[in-house]
Coordinates of C-alpha atoms in Angstrom, one line a residue:
Chain A
M1 CA -116.1 -24.7 -19.7
F2 CA -119.9 -25.0 -19.5
A3 CA -119.9 -28.1 -21.7
A4 CA -122.1 -31.0 -20.5
T5 CA -120.2 -33.7 -18.8
E6 CA -121.1 -37.4 -19.0
L7 CA -122.5 -37.2 -15.5
N8 CA -124.8 -34.3 -16.6
Q9 CA -126.0 -36.3 -19.5
R10 CA -126.8 -39.3 -17.2
D11 CA -128.7 -37.1 -14.8
K12 CA -130.7 -35.6 -17.6
N13 CA -131.6 -39.0 -19.0
T14 CA -132.8 -40.1 -15.5
Q15 CA -134.8 -36.9 -15.3
T16 CA -136.5 -37.6 -18.6
L17 CA -137.2 -41.2 -17.7
F18 CA -139.0 -40.2 -14.5
R19 CA -140.9 -37.3 -16.2
M20 CA -142.2 -39.6 -18.9
G21 CA -143.0 -42.3 -16.3
F22 CA -145.1 -40.0 -14.2
M23 CA -146.8 -38.6 -17.3
L24 CA -147.7 -42.1 -18.5
V25 CA -149.2 -43.1 -15.1
T26 CA -151.2 -39.9 -15.1
A27 CA -152.5 -40.6 -18.6
L28 CA -153.5 -44.1 -17.5
L29 CA -155.7 -42.6 -14.8
I30 CA -157.9 -41.0 -17.5
L31 CA -158.1 -44.2 -19.5
P32 CA -160.7 -46.0 -17.4
V33 CA -163.0 -42.9 -17.3
L34 CA -162.8 -42.6 -21.1
L35 CA -163.4 -46.4 -21.6
I36 CA -166.4 -46.4 -19.3
L37 CA -167.9 -43.4 -21.0
A38 CA -167.2 -44.9 -24.4
T39 CA -168.7 -48.2 -23.6
L40 CA -171.8 -46.6 -22.2
V41 CA -172.3 -44.4 -25.2
Y42 CA -171.6 -47.2 -27.6
K43 CA -174.0 -49.7 -25.9
G44 CA -176.6 -47.4 -24.5
G45 CA -176.5 -44.3 -26.5
S46 CA -179.0 -45.5 -29.1
I47 CA -181.8 -45.9 -26.5
I48 CA -181.6 -42.3 -25.2
S49 CA -184.6 -40.3 -26.4
A50 CA -187.2 -38.0 -25.0
E51 CA -189.5 -41.0 -24.7
F52 CA -186.8 -42.8 -22.7
L53 CA -186.2 -39.9 -20.4
F54 CA -189.8 -38.9 -19.8
G55 CA -191.7 -42.1 -20.3
D56 CA -192.8 -44.7 -17.7
P57 CA -191.3 -48.2 -17.6
T58 CA -193.5 -50.8 -19.3
N59 CA -193.6 -54.6 -19.7
G60 CA -192.1 -55.3 -16.3
M61 CA -189.4 -52.7 -16.7
R62 CA -188.1 -54.4 -19.9
E63 CA -189.2 -51.5 -22.1
G64 CA -190.3 -47.9 -21.9
G65 CA -188.7 -45.0 -20.1
I66 CA -187.2 -44.2 -16.8
F67 CA -188.9 -41.1 -15.7
P68 CA -190.1 -42.2 -12.3
A69 CA -186.5 -43.2 -11.4
L70 CA -185.0 -40.0 -12.7
Y71 CA -187.6 -37.9 -10.9
G72 CA -187.0 -39.9 -7.7
T73 CA -183.2 -39.4 -7.8
V74 CA -183.6 -35.7 -8.2
W75 CA -185.8 -35.7 -5.1
L76 CA -183.5 -37.9 -3.1
V77 CA -180.4 -35.8 -3.9
A78 CA -182.2 -32.5 -3.3
V79 CA -183.5 -33.4 0.1
A80 CA -180.2 -34.9 1.1
L81 CA -178.4 -31.7 0.1
L82 CA -181.0 -29.6 2.0
V83 CA -180.2 -31.5 5.1
S84 CA -176.4 -32.1 4.9
V85 CA -175.2 -28.8 3.5
P86 CA -176.5 -26.6 6.3
L87 CA -175.6 -29.2 9.0
G88 CA -172.2 -29.8 7.5
V89 CA -171.4 -26.1 7.0
A90 CA -172.5 -25.2 10.5
A91 CA -170.4 -28.0 12.1
A92 CA -167.4 -27.0 10.0
V93 CA -167.8 -23.3 11.0
Y94 CA -168.0 -24.3 14.6
L95 CA -164.9 -26.6 14.4
S96 CA -162.8 -24.1 12.4
E97 CA -163.9 -20.8 13.8
Y98 CA -165.1 -21.3 17.4
A99 CA -163.8 -24.4 18.9
G100 CA -160.3 -24.6 20.2
D101 CA -158.1 -27.7 20.0
N102 CA -159.3 -29.8 23.0
W103 CA -160.3 -33.3 23.6
F104 CA -163.9 -32.6 22.6
T105 CA -163.0 -31.4 19.1
R106 CA -160.5 -34.1 18.7
V107 CA -163.2 -36.7 19.5
I108 CA -165.5 -35.0 17.0
N109 CA -162.8 -35.0 14.3
L110 CA -162.1 -38.7 15.0
A111 CA -165.8 -39.3 14.6
I112 CA -166.0 -37.5 11.3
I113 CA -163.1 -39.5 9.9
N114 CA -164.7 -42.7 11.0
L115 CA -168.0 -41.7 9.7
A116 CA -166.4 -41.2 6.3
G117 CA -164.9 -44.7 6.5
V118 CA -168.2 -46.5 7.3
P119 CA -169.4 -48.7 4.4
S120 CA -172.6 -47.5 2.8
I121 CA -174.5 -50.7 3.6
V122 CA -173.8 -50.0 7.3
H123 CA -175.3 -46.5 6.8
A124 CA -178.2 -48.2 5.2
L125 CA -178.8 -50.4 8.2
F126 CA -178.4 -47.4 10.5
G127 CA -181.0 -45.5 8.4
V128 CA -183.4 -48.4 8.7
G129 CA -182.9 -48.6 12.4
A130 CA -182.9 -44.9 13.2
F131 CA -185.1 -43.1 10.7
V132 CA -187.4 -45.8 9.4
L133 CA -188.1 -47.6 12.6
F134 CA -187.0 -45.5 15.7
F135 CA -188.3 -42.2 14.5
G136 CA -191.1 -43.9 12.7
I137 CA -190.7 -42.0 9.4
G138 CA -191.2 -45.2 7.5
T139 CA -189.6 -46.1 4.2
S140 CA -189.8 -42.8 2.4
I141 CA -187.8 -40.2 0.5
L142 CA -187.2 -38.4 3.8
A143 CA -185.7 -41.5 5.5
A144 CA -183.5 -42.3 2.4
S145 CA -182.3 -38.7 2.1
L146 CA -181.5 -38.5 5.7
T147 CA -179.4 -41.6 5.4
L148 CA -177.6 -40.2 2.4
A149 CA -177.1 -37.0 4.2
I150 CA -175.5 -38.7 7.2
M151 CA -173.3 -40.6 4.8
T152 CA -172.0 -37.6 3.0
L153 CA -171.8 -35.2 6.0
P154 CA -168.0 -35.9 6.5
V155 CA -167.3 -34.8 2.9
V156 CA -169.1 -31.5 3.4
I157 CA -167.6 -30.9 6.8
V158 CA -164.0 -31.6 5.7
A159 CA -164.3 -29.6 2.5
T160 CA -165.9 -26.7 4.3
R161 CA -163.4 -26.7 7.1
E162 CA -160.5 -26.8 4.7
S163 CA -161.8 -23.9 2.7
L164 CA -162.5 -21.9 5.9
Q165 CA -158.9 -22.5 7.0
A166 CA -157.7 -21.3 3.6
V167 CA -159.0 -17.9 4.4
P168 CA -156.0 -16.0 5.7
R169 CA -155.9 -15.4 9.5
E170 CA -155.1 -11.7 8.9
F171 CA -158.5 -11.0 7.6
R172 CA -160.1 -12.3 10.8
E173 CA -157.7 -10.3 12.9
A174 CA -158.4 -7.2 11.0
C175 CA -162.1 -7.7 11.7
W176 CA -161.6 -8.5 15.4
N177 CA -159.4 -5.4 15.8
M178 CA -162.2 -3.3 14.6
G179 CA -164.5 -4.7 17.3
A180 CA -166.3 -7.2 15.1
T181 CA -167.7 -10.3 16.9
R182 CA -166.7 -13.7 15.6
W183 CA -170.0 -14.1 13.9
Q184 CA -169.8 -10.8 12.1
T185 CA -166.4 -11.8 11.0
I186 CA -167.6 -15.1 9.8
R187 CA -170.6 -13.8 8.0
R188 CA -169.0 -10.8 6.3
V189 CA -165.6 -11.9 5.6
V190 CA -164.8 -15.6 6.2
L191 CA -167.8 -17.4 4.6
P192 CA -168.0 -15.2 1.4
N193 CA -164.4 -16.1 0.8
A194 CA -164.9 -19.8 1.5
V195 CA -168.0 -20.4 -0.7
S196 CA -166.1 -21.7 -3.7
G197 CA -164.3 -24.3 -1.5
I198 CA -167.6 -25.3 0.1
L199 CA -169.1 -25.8 -3.3
T200 CA -166.3 -28.3 -4.1
G201 CA -167.6 -30.4 -1.2
V202 CA -171.1 -30.1 -2.4
I203 CA -170.1 -31.3 -5.9
L204 CA -168.4 -34.3 -4.4
E205 CA -171.5 -34.9 -2.3
V206 CA -173.9 -34.7 -5.3
S207 CA -171.9 -37.2 -7.3
R208 CA -171.8 -39.7 -4.5
T209 CA -175.4 -39.3 -3.5
T210 CA -176.7 -39.7 -7.0
G211 CA -174.9 -43.0 -7.5
E212 CA -175.4 -44.6 -4.1
T213 CA -177.7 -47.7 -4.0
A214 CA -177.3 -49.5 -0.7
P215 CA -178.3 -46.6 1.6
I216 CA -181.6 -46.1 -0.2
M217 CA -182.7 -49.6 -1.0
F218 CA -184.0 -50.3 2.5
T219 CA -185.0 -46.8 3.5
G220 CA -187.0 -45.3 0.7
A221 CA -186.3 -46.4 -2.8
A222 CA -188.7 -48.9 -4.3
F223 CA -188.2 -51.7 -6.8
F224 CA -191.1 -50.5 -8.9
L225 CA -193.9 -48.0 -8.3
P226 CA -196.7 -47.2 -10.6
F227 CA -196.9 -43.6 -9.5
L228 CA -194.7 -40.7 -8.7
P229 CA -193.9 -39.5 -5.2
E230 CA -196.0 -36.6 -4.0
S231 CA -194.2 -35.7 -0.8
V232 CA -191.1 -36.6 1.1
F233 CA -193.1 -39.2 3.0
D234 CA -193.7 -41.3 -0.1
Q235 CA -191.4 -44.0 -1.5
T236 CA -189.8 -43.5 -4.8
M237 CA -187.9 -45.2 -7.5
A238 CA -184.3 -44.1 -8.1
L239 CA -181.9 -44.4 -11.0
S240 CA -179.2 -46.3 -9.2
L241 CA -181.6 -48.9 -7.7
H242 CA -183.4 -49.1 -11.0
L243 CA -180.1 -50.0 -12.7
Y244 CA -179.4 -52.6 -10.1
V245 CA -182.8 -54.1 -10.4
I246 CA -182.9 -54.4 -14.2
T247 CA -179.5 -55.9 -14.4
T248 CA -179.9 -58.4 -11.6
Q249 CA -183.5 -59.0 -10.8
V250 CA -185.4 -58.8 -14.1
P251 CA -184.8 -61.5 -16.7
G252 CA -184.9 -60.6 -20.4
V253 CA -184.0 -57.0 -20.3
P254 CA -182.6 -55.8 -23.6
E255 CA -178.9 -55.0 -23.3
A256 CA -179.2 -51.3 -24.3
L257 CA -181.6 -50.5 -21.4
P258 CA -179.2 -50.8 -18.4
F259 CA -176.4 -49.1 -20.4
G260 CA -178.8 -46.3 -21.2
V261 CA -179.8 -45.9 -17.5
A262 CA -176.1 -45.8 -16.5
L263 CA -175.5 -43.2 -19.2
V264 CA -178.3 -41.1 -17.9
L265 CA -176.9 -41.5 -14.3
I266 CA -173.4 -40.4 -15.3
G267 CA -174.8 -37.7 -17.5
M268 CA -176.8 -36.3 -14.6
V269 CA -173.7 -36.2 -12.3
L270 CA -171.6 -34.6 -15.0
L271 CA -174.3 -32.0 -15.7
M272 CA -174.6 -31.1 -12.0
N273 CA -170.9 -31.0 -11.6
S274 CA -170.3 -28.7 -14.6
F275 CA -173.0 -26.4 -13.2
S276 CA -171.3 -26.3 -9.8
I277 CA -167.9 -25.8 -11.4
A278 CA -169.2 -22.9 -13.5
L279 CA -170.7 -21.4 -10.4
R280 CA -167.5 -21.9 -8.5
M281 CA -165.5 -20.2 -11.2
W282 CA -167.9 -17.3 -11.3
L283 CA -167.6 -16.9 -7.5
R284 CA -163.8 -17.1 -7.6
G285 CA -163.8 -14.3 -10.1
R286 CA -165.7 -12.2 -7.6
K287 CA -163.2 -12.9 -4.8
K288 CA -161.6 -9.8 -3.5
W289 CA -158.1 -11.1 -2.9
Chain B
M1 CA -163.7 11.8 36.0
N2 CA -160.6 12.4 38.0
S3 CA -158.4 15.4 38.8
P4 CA -158.2 18.1 36.1
A5 CA -154.6 17.3 35.3
R6 CA -155.5 13.7 34.4
D7 CA -158.0 15.0 31.8
D8 CA -155.1 15.9 29.6
Y9 CA -154.1 12.3 29.3
A10 CA -155.7 10.0 26.8
V11 CA -153.9 6.9 28.2
H12 CA -153.0 6.8 31.8
T13 CA -151.1 3.7 32.8
V14 CA -150.3 2.8 36.4
M15 CA -148.1 -0.1 37.5
L16 CA -148.7 -2.2 34.5
N17 CA -147.0 -5.6 34.6
L18 CA -147.5 -8.2 31.9
W19 CA -146.5 -11.8 31.6
Y20 CA -146.4 -14.2 28.6
G21 CA -146.7 -17.4 30.5
T22 CA -143.9 -17.2 33.0
F23 CA -141.9 -14.6 31.0
Q24 CA -142.4 -11.1 32.3
A25 CA -142.5 -8.7 29.4
L26 CA -143.5 -5.5 31.1
F27 CA -142.3 -4.2 34.5
D28 CA -144.1 -1.5 36.5
I29 CA -145.1 0.6 33.5
N30 CA -146.2 4.1 34.5
L31 CA -147.0 6.2 31.5
D32 CA -149.2 9.1 30.7
V33 CA -149.9 9.7 27.0
K34 CA -151.1 13.2 26.3
K35 CA -154.4 13.7 24.4
G36 CA -154.3 14.8 20.8
I37 CA -150.6 14.5 20.1
I38 CA -148.3 11.9 18.5
T39 CA -146.3 9.9 21.0
S40 CA -143.6 7.5 19.6
L41 CA -142.4 4.4 21.3
I42 CA -138.8 3.4 20.6
G43 CA -136.4 0.8 21.9
P44 CA -134.5 -2.3 20.7
S45 CA -136.4 -5.4 19.6
G46 CA -138.0 -7.2 22.5
C47 CA -138.0 -4.2 24.8
G48 CA -141.8 -4.4 25.2
K49 CA -142.9 -1.5 23.1
S50 CA -145.2 -3.5 20.9
T51 CA -146.4 -5.5 23.9
Y52 CA -147.4 -2.2 25.6
L53 CA -149.1 -1.0 22.5
R54 CA -151.1 -4.2 22.2
S55 CA -152.2 -4.0 25.8
V56 CA -153.8 -0.6 25.1
N57 CA -156.6 -2.3 23.0
R58 CA -156.2 -5.6 24.7
I59 CA -155.4 -7.6 21.6
N60 CA -152.6 -9.3 23.5
E61 CA -155.2 -11.3 25.3
R62 CA -156.0 -13.2 22.1
L63 CA -152.9 -15.2 22.7
G64 CA -154.5 -16.8 25.7
Y65 CA -151.5 -17.1 27.9
V66 CA -151.1 -13.5 28.8
R67 CA -151.6 -12.2 32.3
T68 CA -151.8 -8.5 33.1
E69 CA -151.7 -6.6 36.4
G70 CA -152.2 -2.8 36.9
T71 CA -154.4 -0.4 35.2
I72 CA -154.6 1.3 31.8
E73 CA -157.1 4.1 31.9
V74 CA -158.2 5.3 28.5
L75 CA -160.1 8.6 28.7
G76 CA -160.6 8.1 32.4
K77 CA -161.8 4.5 32.3
N78 CA -159.7 1.5 33.2
I79 CA -160.0 -0.8 30.2
L80 CA -158.8 -3.8 32.2
D81 CA -161.9 -3.6 34.4
A82 CA -164.0 -6.7 34.4
N83 CA -167.2 -4.9 33.3
V84 CA -165.5 -3.3 30.2
E85 CA -166.9 -4.5 26.9
I86 CA -164.0 -5.5 24.7
L87 CA -165.8 -4.8 21.5
Q88 CA -166.1 -1.2 22.6
V89 CA -162.4 -1.1 23.5
R90 CA -161.5 -2.2 20.0
K91 CA -163.9 0.3 18.5
Q92 CA -162.7 3.3 20.5
I93 CA -159.0 2.3 20.2
G94 CA -158.1 1.7 16.6
M95 CA -155.1 -0.2 15.5
V96 CA -152.9 -0.1 12.4
F97 CA -150.4 -2.9 11.7
Q98 CA -147.0 -3.3 10.2
R99 CA -148.4 -5.0 7.1
P100 CA -151.4 -3.3 5.6
N101 CA -154.4 -5.6 6.2
P102 CA -157.3 -4.5 4.1
L103 CA -160.2 -6.8 4.2
P104 CA -161.0 -8.9 1.1
L105 CA -163.8 -6.5 0.2
S106 CA -164.1 -3.5 -2.1
I107 CA -162.5 -0.2 -1.1
R108 CA -166.0 1.1 -0.2
D109 CA -166.9 -1.9 1.9
N110 CA -163.6 -1.7 3.8
I111 CA -164.4 1.8 4.9
L112 CA -168.0 0.9 5.8
F113 CA -167.1 -2.3 7.7
G114 CA -166.6 -0.7 11.1
H115 CA -169.4 1.7 10.4
N116 CA -171.9 -1.0 9.5
I117 CA -171.0 -3.0 12.6
H118 CA -171.0 -0.2 15.2
M119 CA -173.5 2.3 13.8
R120 CA -176.3 -0.2 13.3
G121 CA -179.7 0.8 14.6
Q122 CA -178.8 4.5 14.0
K123 CA -180.5 5.7 10.9
S124 CA -178.0 5.5 8.1
S125 CA -179.4 6.1 4.7
K126 CA -177.4 5.2 1.6
F127 CA -176.7 8.9 1.2
D128 CA -175.1 8.9 4.7
R129 CA -172.9 6.0 3.8
E130 CA -171.6 7.7 0.7
D131 CA -170.7 10.6 2.9
V132 CA -169.0 8.4 5.4
V133 CA -166.9 6.8 2.6
E134 CA -166.0 10.1 1.1
S135 CA -165.0 11.9 4.3
A136 CA -163.0 9.0 5.6
L137 CA -161.1 8.7 2.3
R138 CA -160.7 12.5 2.1
R139 CA -159.2 12.5 5.6
V140 CA -156.5 10.1 4.5
L141 CA -155.8 12.0 1.2
L142 CA -157.0 9.0 -0.8
W143 CA -160.3 10.3 -2.2
D144 CA -159.1 11.8 -5.4
K145 CA -157.1 8.6 -6.2
V146 CA -159.8 6.1 -5.6
K147 CA -163.2 7.9 -6.0
D148 CA -163.7 6.3 -9.4
R149 CA -163.0 2.8 -8.3
L150 CA -164.7 2.4 -5.0
Q151 CA -166.0 -1.0 -6.0
R152 CA -162.6 -2.4 -6.8
K153 CA -160.8 -4.8 -4.6
A154 CA -158.9 -3.1 -1.8
T155 CA -156.0 -5.5 -2.3
E156 CA -155.4 -4.0 -5.7
L157 CA -154.1 -0.8 -4.2
S158 CA -150.5 -0.1 -3.6
L159 CA -149.1 -0.9 -0.2
E160 CA -149.0 2.8 0.7
E161 CA -152.7 3.2 -0.4
Q162 CA -153.6 0.1 1.5
Q163 CA -152.1 1.4 4.7
K164 CA -154.0 4.7 4.2
L165 CA -157.1 2.7 3.7
C166 CA -156.5 0.8 6.9
I167 CA -156.3 4.1 8.7
A168 CA -159.3 5.4 6.9
R169 CA -161.5 2.5 7.9
L170 CA -161.0 3.2 11.5
L171 CA -162.2 6.8 11.2
P172 CA -166.0 6.3 10.6
V173 CA -166.5 4.9 14.1
K174 CA -164.7 7.9 15.6
P175 CA -162.0 6.3 17.7
A176 CA -160.3 8.3 20.4
V177 CA -156.9 6.7 20.2
L178 CA -155.1 5.3 17.2
L179 CA -152.4 2.7 17.9
M180 CA -149.8 2.1 15.2
D181 CA -147.4 -0.7 15.2
E182 CA -144.6 0.2 12.8
P183 CA -147.1 1.4 10.2
C184 CA -144.4 2.3 7.6
S185 CA -142.0 -0.6 7.9
A186 CA -143.6 -2.5 4.9
L187 CA -143.5 0.7 2.7
D188 CA -140.9 2.2 0.5
P189 CA -139.4 5.6 1.4
K190 CA -141.9 7.5 -0.7
G191 CA -144.8 5.6 0.9
T192 CA -143.3 6.1 4.3
E193 CA -143.2 9.8 3.7
A194 CA -146.8 9.9 2.5
V195 CA -148.1 7.9 5.5
E196 CA -146.0 9.9 7.9
E197 CA -147.5 13.1 6.5
L198 CA -150.9 11.6 6.9
I199 CA -150.3 10.7 10.5
W200 CA -149.1 14.2 11.2
E201 CA -152.3 15.5 9.6
L202 CA -154.4 13.4 12.0
R203 CA -152.9 14.6 15.2
G204 CA -155.1 16.9 17.2
D205 CA -158.3 14.9 16.3
F206 CA -156.8 11.7 17.6
T207 CA -154.3 10.6 20.2
I208 CA -151.7 8.7 18.3
L209 CA -149.3 6.2 19.8
I210 CA -146.8 4.8 17.3
V211 CA -144.2 2.1 17.7
T212 CA -141.3 2.5 15.4
H213 CA -137.8 1.1 14.8
N214 CA -136.9 4.0 12.7
M215 CA -135.2 6.6 14.8
A216 CA -135.5 9.3 12.2
Q217 CA -139.2 8.7 11.9
A218 CA -139.7 9.0 15.7
R219 CA -137.8 12.2 15.6
R220 CA -139.6 13.9 12.7
A221 CA -143.0 12.5 13.2
S222 CA -143.7 12.6 16.9
E223 CA -144.1 15.2 19.6
E224 CA -143.3 13.1 22.6
C225 CA -141.1 10.1 22.7
I226 CA -140.9 7.1 25.1
F227 CA -137.8 5.0 25.2
M228 CA -138.2 1.5 26.6
L229 CA -135.6 -1.2 27.4
M230 CA -136.0 -4.7 28.8
G231 CA -139.7 -4.2 29.6
K232 CA -139.2 -0.9 31.4
V233 CA -139.8 2.7 30.5
I234 CA -136.4 4.4 30.7
E235 CA -137.3 7.9 29.5
H236 CA -140.4 9.8 28.4
G237 CA -140.3 13.4 27.3
A238 CA -140.6 15.8 24.4
T239 CA -139.1 14.2 21.3
E240 CA -136.5 16.9 20.8
E241 CA -135.3 16.7 24.3
V242 CA -135.1 12.9 24.3
F243 CA -133.0 13.0 21.2
L244 CA -130.9 16.1 21.9
T245 CA -130.5 15.9 25.7
P246 CA -131.4 12.5 26.9
R247 CA -131.4 12.2 30.7
Q248 CA -130.5 8.6 30.9
S249 CA -127.3 7.1 29.6
E250 CA -129.2 4.1 28.1
T251 CA -131.3 6.4 26.0
A252 CA -128.2 8.2 24.7
D253 CA -126.5 4.8 23.9
Y254 CA -129.6 3.6 22.0
I255 CA -130.0 6.8 20.0
E256 CA -126.4 6.9 19.1
G257 CA -126.8 3.3 17.8
R258 CA -124.7 1.5 20.4
Y259 CA -127.3 -1.2 20.6
G260 CA -130.6 -2.2 19.0

């Protein structure tokens, strides 16, 4: 009695096999990330210095620093966030809290999914057509950021909507039963409990926006500029485009330079992500359920 | 206002019929619920008692496929009238649910939620608010237990305390009627007893209408009792009479446990 049969043993072996298999595959997923980081640090780590981060590019971008590009990327991402977060959150609140399930919302949902699937170069062309030419903004930070914002809107909308829907329905009903309007319910109970989920969307957006090259190269990012942008109507350099330019367009760039730029780019994304993750953890701790 | 006799009623229902889609759940309900007492609604599952309760503050309507005919006068005003503001209905007619549903806020903010929404514009200093919190919590016999942790999450409380809190948060907006849909069914016997005691305490100041599956509860914790069956009111009278000398054979059968 209670002794393992041969069949038990076979089942257990199969179980072990699959567990190890899945673990191995999972471990493989981390490998590329580690390899990329290691390569970047190995090949570009030596060039990172205060001078590199805060200096201007010299000698036809073959030497010197990357400050104008770094500065420009911060601008582009910040303006894109300022546009897409309010828009995306508002749209998600409408879709999740107000709109019913009808043909109108289904069309909008379809549009959001399709928007997420559009290649970034198509967004770029849309940005040129709509913002640069039609609205006459010209190639500028504003036009580039608007293009980035449109591109990342689906991410913000979907993440926000999901986090709104994760707030239990009972909370809303409790509010309504006390005579609160929908908006009071949203503002006092639903949104505060969805903030951490919304931040997840923002993190994803920041990462994607920072790295995108195509949508900005026709709309506002410049090959090289001898001055820093002073307003959103100026053009700017950007890290991602700078990396593209020095690897493909400029001959004789020392090897460490593009790897250094890539390292800074990734470092920036990681830095912003860890900040958002910390913020999210802090907010979760404050959650009241 | 109407004739003096009707002033004694908090809820005056005339020929109320209600349909969920094509299914009729309530048939010609005529009910007068007396002001300031506890009235219990009993009957087997699906008899329409919860449906009736939910009609009195119009939360049934949220389902969207509900159609209602007839009138429900609360304190002399038909709440089914077109010009009635539903937010006011929900404010004046508080509801307590089967499962305690505190908001994901602190204990203090749970109490102040309704107050902040409905008492805006009227001067309310911080001092007033503290008073509101204290008196509401005292009224539900919770103050001494929670006075030192008003900033803690309401969901950390025991179910019994949560249910008391859910009753307490209705009080600051001074509702006239409290509707309770099996308020003790998620609680253990001790919690049930405590909440029942509290409900008994509140009678007089509020008209309380309570749906229950628990016959013993209806008997010990209500002054009048309504027995419903298949969407109709079968019997309505003083609780003792309904239980001891029911006039209808269906009531007697139900009370003796022959169905339900």
